[in-house]
CSV table of C-alpha atoms in Angstrom, one decimal:
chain,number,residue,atom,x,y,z
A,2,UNK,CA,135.8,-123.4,-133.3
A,3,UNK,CA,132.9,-120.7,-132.8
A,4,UNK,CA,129.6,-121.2,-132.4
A,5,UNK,CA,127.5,-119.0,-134.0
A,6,UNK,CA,123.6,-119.5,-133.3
A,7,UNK,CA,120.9,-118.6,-136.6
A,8,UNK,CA,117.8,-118.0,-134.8
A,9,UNK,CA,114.9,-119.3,-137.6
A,10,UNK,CA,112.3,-118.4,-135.4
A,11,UNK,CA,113.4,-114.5,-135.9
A,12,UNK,CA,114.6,-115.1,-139.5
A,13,UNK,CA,117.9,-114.6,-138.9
A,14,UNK,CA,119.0,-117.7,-141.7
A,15,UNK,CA,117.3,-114.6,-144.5
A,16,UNK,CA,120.3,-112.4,-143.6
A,17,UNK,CA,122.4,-111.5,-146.4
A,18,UNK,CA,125.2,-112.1,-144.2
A,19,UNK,CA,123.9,-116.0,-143.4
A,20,UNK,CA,122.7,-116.1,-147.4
A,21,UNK,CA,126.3,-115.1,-148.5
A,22,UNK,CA,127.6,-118.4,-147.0
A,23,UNK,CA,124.4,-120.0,-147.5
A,24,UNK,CA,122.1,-119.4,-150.1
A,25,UNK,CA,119.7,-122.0,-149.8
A,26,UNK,CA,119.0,-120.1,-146.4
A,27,UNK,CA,119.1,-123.1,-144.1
A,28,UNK,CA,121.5,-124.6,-141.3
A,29,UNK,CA,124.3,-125.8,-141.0
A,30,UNK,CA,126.9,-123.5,-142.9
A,31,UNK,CA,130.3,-123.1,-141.6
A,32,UNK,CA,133.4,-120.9,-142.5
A,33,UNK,CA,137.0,-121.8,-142.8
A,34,UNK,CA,139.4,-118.9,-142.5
A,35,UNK,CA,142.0,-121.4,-143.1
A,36,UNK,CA,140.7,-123.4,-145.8
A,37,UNK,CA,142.1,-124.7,-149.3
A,38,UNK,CA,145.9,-123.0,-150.1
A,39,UNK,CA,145.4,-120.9,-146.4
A,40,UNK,CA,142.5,-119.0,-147.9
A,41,UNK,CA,138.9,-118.8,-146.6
A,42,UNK,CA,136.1,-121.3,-147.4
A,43,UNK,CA,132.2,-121.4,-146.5
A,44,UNK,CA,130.1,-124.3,-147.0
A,45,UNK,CA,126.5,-125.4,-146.7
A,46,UNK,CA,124.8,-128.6,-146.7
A,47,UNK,CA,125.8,-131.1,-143.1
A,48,UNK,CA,127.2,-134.1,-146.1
A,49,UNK,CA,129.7,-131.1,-147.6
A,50,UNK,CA,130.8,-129.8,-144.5
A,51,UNK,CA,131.3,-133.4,-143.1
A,52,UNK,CA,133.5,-134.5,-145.6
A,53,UNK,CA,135.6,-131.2,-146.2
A,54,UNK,CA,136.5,-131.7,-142.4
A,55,UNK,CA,137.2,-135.1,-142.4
A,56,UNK,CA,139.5,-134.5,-145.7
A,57,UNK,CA,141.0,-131.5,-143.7
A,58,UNK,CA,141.5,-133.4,-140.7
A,59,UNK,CA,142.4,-136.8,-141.5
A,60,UNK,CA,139.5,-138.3,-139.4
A,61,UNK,CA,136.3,-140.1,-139.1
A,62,UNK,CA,136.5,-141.2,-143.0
A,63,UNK,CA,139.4,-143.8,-143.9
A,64,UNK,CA,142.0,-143.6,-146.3
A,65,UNK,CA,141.4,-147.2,-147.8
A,66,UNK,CA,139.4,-146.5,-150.3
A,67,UNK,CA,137.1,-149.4,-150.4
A,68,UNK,CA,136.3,-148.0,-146.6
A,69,UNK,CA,135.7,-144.7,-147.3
A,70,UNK,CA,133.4,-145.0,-150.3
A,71,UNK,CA,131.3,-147.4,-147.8
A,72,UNK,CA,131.5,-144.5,-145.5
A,73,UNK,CA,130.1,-141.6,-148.3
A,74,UNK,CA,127.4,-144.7,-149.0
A,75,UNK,CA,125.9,-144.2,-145.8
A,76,UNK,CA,126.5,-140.7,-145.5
A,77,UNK,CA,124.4,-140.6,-148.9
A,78,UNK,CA,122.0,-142.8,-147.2
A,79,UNK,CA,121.2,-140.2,-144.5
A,80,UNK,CA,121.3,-137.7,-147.0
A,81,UNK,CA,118.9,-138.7,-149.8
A,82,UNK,CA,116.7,-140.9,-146.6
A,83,UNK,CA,116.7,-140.6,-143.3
A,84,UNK,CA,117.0,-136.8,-143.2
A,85,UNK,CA,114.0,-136.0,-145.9
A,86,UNK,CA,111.6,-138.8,-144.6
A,87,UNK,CA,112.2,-138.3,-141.0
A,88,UNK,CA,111.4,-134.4,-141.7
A,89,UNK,CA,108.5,-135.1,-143.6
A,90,UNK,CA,107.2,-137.2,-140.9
A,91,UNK,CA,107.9,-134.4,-138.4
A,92,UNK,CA,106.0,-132.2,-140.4
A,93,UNK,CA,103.4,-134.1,-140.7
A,94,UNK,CA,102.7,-135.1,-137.2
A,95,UNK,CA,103.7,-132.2,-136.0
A,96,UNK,CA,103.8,-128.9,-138.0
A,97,UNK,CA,100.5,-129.4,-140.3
A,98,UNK,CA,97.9,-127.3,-139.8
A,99,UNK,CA,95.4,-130.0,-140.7
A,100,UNK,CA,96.0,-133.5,-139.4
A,101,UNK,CA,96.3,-135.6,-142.8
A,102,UNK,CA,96.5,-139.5,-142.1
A,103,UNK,CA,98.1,-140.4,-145.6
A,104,UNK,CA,101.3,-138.2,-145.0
A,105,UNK,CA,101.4,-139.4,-141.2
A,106,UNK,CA,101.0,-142.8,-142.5
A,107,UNK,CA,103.2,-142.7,-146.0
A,108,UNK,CA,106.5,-141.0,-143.6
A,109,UNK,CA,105.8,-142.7,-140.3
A,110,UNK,CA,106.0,-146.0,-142.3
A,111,UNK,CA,109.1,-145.2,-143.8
A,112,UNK,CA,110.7,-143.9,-141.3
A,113,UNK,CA,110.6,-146.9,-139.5
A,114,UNK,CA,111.5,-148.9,-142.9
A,115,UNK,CA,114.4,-147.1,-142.4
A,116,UNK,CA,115.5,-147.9,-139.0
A,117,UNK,CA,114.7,-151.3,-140.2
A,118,UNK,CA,117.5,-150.6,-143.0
A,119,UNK,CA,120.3,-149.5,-140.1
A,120,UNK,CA,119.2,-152.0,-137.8
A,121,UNK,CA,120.6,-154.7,-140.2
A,122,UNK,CA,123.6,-152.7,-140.6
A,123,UNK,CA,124.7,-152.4,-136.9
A,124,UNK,CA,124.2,-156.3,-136.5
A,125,UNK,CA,127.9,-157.2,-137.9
A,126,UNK,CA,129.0,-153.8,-137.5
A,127,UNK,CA,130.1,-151.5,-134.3
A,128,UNK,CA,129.3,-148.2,-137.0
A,129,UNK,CA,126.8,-147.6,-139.9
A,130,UNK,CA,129.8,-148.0,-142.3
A,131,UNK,CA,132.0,-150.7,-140.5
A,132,UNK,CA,133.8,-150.9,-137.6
A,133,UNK,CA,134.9,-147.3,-136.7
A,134,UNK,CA,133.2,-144.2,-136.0
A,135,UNK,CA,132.4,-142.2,-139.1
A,136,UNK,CA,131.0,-139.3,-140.6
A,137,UNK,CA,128.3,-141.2,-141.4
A,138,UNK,CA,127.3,-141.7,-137.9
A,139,UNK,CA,127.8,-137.9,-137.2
A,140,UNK,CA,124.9,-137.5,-140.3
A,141,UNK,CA,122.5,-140.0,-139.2
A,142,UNK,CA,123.1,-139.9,-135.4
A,143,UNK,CA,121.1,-136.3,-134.5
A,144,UNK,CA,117.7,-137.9,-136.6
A,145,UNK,CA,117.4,-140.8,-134.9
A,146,UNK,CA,117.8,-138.0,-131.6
A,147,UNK,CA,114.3,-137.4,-132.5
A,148,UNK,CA,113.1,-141.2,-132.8
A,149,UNK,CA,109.9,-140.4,-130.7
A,150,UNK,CA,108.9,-137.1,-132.9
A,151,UNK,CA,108.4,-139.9,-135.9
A,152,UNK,CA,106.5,-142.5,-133.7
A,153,UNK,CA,109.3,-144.8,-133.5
A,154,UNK,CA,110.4,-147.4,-130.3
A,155,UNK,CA,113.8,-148.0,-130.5
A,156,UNK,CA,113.8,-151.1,-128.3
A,157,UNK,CA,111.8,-152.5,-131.9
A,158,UNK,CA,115.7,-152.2,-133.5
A,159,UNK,CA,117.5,-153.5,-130.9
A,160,UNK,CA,121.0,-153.3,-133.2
A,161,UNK,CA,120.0,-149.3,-133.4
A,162,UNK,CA,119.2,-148.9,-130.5
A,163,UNK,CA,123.3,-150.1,-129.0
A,164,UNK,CA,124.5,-148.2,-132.0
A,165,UNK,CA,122.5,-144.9,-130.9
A,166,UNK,CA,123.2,-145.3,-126.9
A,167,UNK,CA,127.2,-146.0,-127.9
A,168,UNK,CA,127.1,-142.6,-129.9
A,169,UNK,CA,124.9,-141.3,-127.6
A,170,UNK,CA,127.7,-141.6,-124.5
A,171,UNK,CA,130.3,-140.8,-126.6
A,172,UNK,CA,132.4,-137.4,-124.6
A,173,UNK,CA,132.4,-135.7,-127.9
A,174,UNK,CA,128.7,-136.1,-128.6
A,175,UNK,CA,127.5,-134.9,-125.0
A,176,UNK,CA,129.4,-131.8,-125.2
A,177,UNK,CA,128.7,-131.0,-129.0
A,178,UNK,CA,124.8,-131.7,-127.5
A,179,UNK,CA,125.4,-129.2,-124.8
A,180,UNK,CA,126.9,-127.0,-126.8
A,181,UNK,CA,123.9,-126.8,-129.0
A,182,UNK,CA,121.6,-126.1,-126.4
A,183,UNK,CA,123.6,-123.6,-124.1
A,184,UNK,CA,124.5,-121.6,-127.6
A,185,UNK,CA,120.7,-121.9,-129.0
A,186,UNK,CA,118.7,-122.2,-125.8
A,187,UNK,CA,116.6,-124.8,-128.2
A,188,UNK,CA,116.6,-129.1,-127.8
A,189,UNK,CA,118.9,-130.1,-130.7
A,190,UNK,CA,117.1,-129.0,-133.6
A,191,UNK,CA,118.0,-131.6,-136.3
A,192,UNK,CA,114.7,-130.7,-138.4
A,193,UNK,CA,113.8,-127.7,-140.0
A,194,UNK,CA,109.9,-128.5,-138.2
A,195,UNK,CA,110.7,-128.0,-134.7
A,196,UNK,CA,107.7,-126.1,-133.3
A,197,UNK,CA,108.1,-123.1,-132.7
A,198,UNK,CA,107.1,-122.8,-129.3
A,199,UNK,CA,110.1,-124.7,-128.3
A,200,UNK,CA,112.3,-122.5,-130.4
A,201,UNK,CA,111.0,-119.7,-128.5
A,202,UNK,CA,111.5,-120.5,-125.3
A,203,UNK,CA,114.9,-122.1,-125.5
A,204,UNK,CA,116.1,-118.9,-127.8
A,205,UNK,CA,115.7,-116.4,-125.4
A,206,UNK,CA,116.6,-118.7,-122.3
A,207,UNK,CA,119.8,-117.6,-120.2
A,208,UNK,CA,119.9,-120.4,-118.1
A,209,UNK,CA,123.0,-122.2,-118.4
A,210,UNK,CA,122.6,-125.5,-119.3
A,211,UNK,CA,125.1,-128.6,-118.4
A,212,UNK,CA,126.0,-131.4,-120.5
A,213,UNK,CA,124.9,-133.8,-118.0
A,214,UNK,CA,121.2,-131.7,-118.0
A,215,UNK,CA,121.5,-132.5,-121.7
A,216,UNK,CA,121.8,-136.1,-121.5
A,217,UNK,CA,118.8,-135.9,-119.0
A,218,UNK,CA,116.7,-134.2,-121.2
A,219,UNK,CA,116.9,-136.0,-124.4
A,220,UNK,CA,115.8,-139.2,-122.7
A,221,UNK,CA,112.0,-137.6,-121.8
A,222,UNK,CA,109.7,-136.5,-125.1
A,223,UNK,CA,109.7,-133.3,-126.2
A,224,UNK,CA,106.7,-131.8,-124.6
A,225,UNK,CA,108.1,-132.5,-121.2
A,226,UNK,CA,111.7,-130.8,-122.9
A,227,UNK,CA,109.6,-127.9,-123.4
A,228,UNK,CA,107.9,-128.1,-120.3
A,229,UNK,CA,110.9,-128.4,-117.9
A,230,UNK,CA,112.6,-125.2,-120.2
A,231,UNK,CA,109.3,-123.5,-119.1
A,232,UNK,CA,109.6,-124.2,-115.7
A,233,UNK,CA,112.9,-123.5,-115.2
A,234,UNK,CA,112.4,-119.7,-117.3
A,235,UNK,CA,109.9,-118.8,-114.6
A,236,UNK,CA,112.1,-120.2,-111.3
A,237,UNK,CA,114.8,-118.2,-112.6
A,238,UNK,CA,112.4,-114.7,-113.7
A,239,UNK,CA,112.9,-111.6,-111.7
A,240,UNK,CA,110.4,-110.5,-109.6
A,241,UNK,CA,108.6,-107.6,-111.2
């Protein structure tokens, strides 16, 4: 696959090019050239693009259909939860221009309502939907990435906390993390409220970055993300 990065700092997601494959002007959108009867397909939205590859490949959502629907339940989970409510909690602690205690409060406390939620779920299960990997992991796995930009200790859901360091260290995930970051120059950007400084200086960043540094990095909080990115544009300047 190719990686092509959508810089929303510049406004490259209002493209007509980007809006022709995604009109609701937000990320993720891929494009199959080899999609349904050898023709080309693009989708939007992370759940539809999840499942058409999963259906395409065969993998990460089961053929039994009593395990796959439990699969699509979680999946729907993230979808309709954990991805608006963490986002709204980013927003509010992070992106409002005035600092408003009810919405810090109302999306803080349900963000960790929901972490209570897959915390119960991990404690008879190895995945969110059972005991394999899923598509359903892939969906919720990138938000809980963030766990300290919603105010939330993962060593409070000890159950999510295994299932996010098991994901967390699986090859796959470290180089698709990598990837992210050496393609956008940003920290994994799983809300639409990352703050813009940080967009910045990882966007026009050239310094390679290794999966390992990844790893690294998404154990410290944001600032000092943003910070080290900073210090390591201005080791790596030429002298003017």
């Amino acid at each position: 696959y190719k990686v092509i990065p959508v810089n929303i700092a510049r406004g490259d997601q209002f493209k007509p090019a980007f809006l022709k494959i995604s009109p609701n002007n937000r990320i993720p959108a891929i494009v199959d050239p080899d999609g349904p009867g050898g023709k080309p397909i693009s989708l939007f939205e992370s759940g539809a693009i999840l499942i058409y590859l999963a259906d395409k490949t065969g993998r990460f959502l089961s053929r039994d259909p009593v395990l796959k629907y439990k699969t699509l339940e979680w999946l729907m989970w993230q979808m309709g939860g954990v991805g608006p409510m963490f986002g709204q909690a980013h927003h509010f602690l992070r992106a409002a221009p005035t600092k408003i205690e009810y919405g810090i409060k109302r999306y803080v406390d349900e963000a960790k309502r929901l972490y209570g939620v897959l915390d119960k779920q991990p404690a008879g299960n190895a995945y969110a939907a059972g005991a394999d990997y899923s598509i359903a992991d892939m969906a919720i796995f990138p938000w809980t990435a963030r766990h300290e930009w919603h105010q939330v200790n993962l060593a409070d859901f000890p159950n999510a906390m295994r299932w996010y360091d098991a994901i967390n260290a699986r090859p796959a995930v470290v180089k698709g993390m990598a990837e992210m970051v050496n393609k956008s120059r940003a920290p994994l950007l799983a809300d639409k409220y990352a703050q813009k400084t940080a967009i910045e200086l990882a966007t026009f960043s050239q310094v390679p970055i290794s999966a390992e540094a990844v790893r690294a990095e998404f154990k410290k909080g944001p600032r000092a993300r943003v910070e080290t990115e900073a210090a390591t544009e201005t080791a790596n300047a030429p002298e003017v």
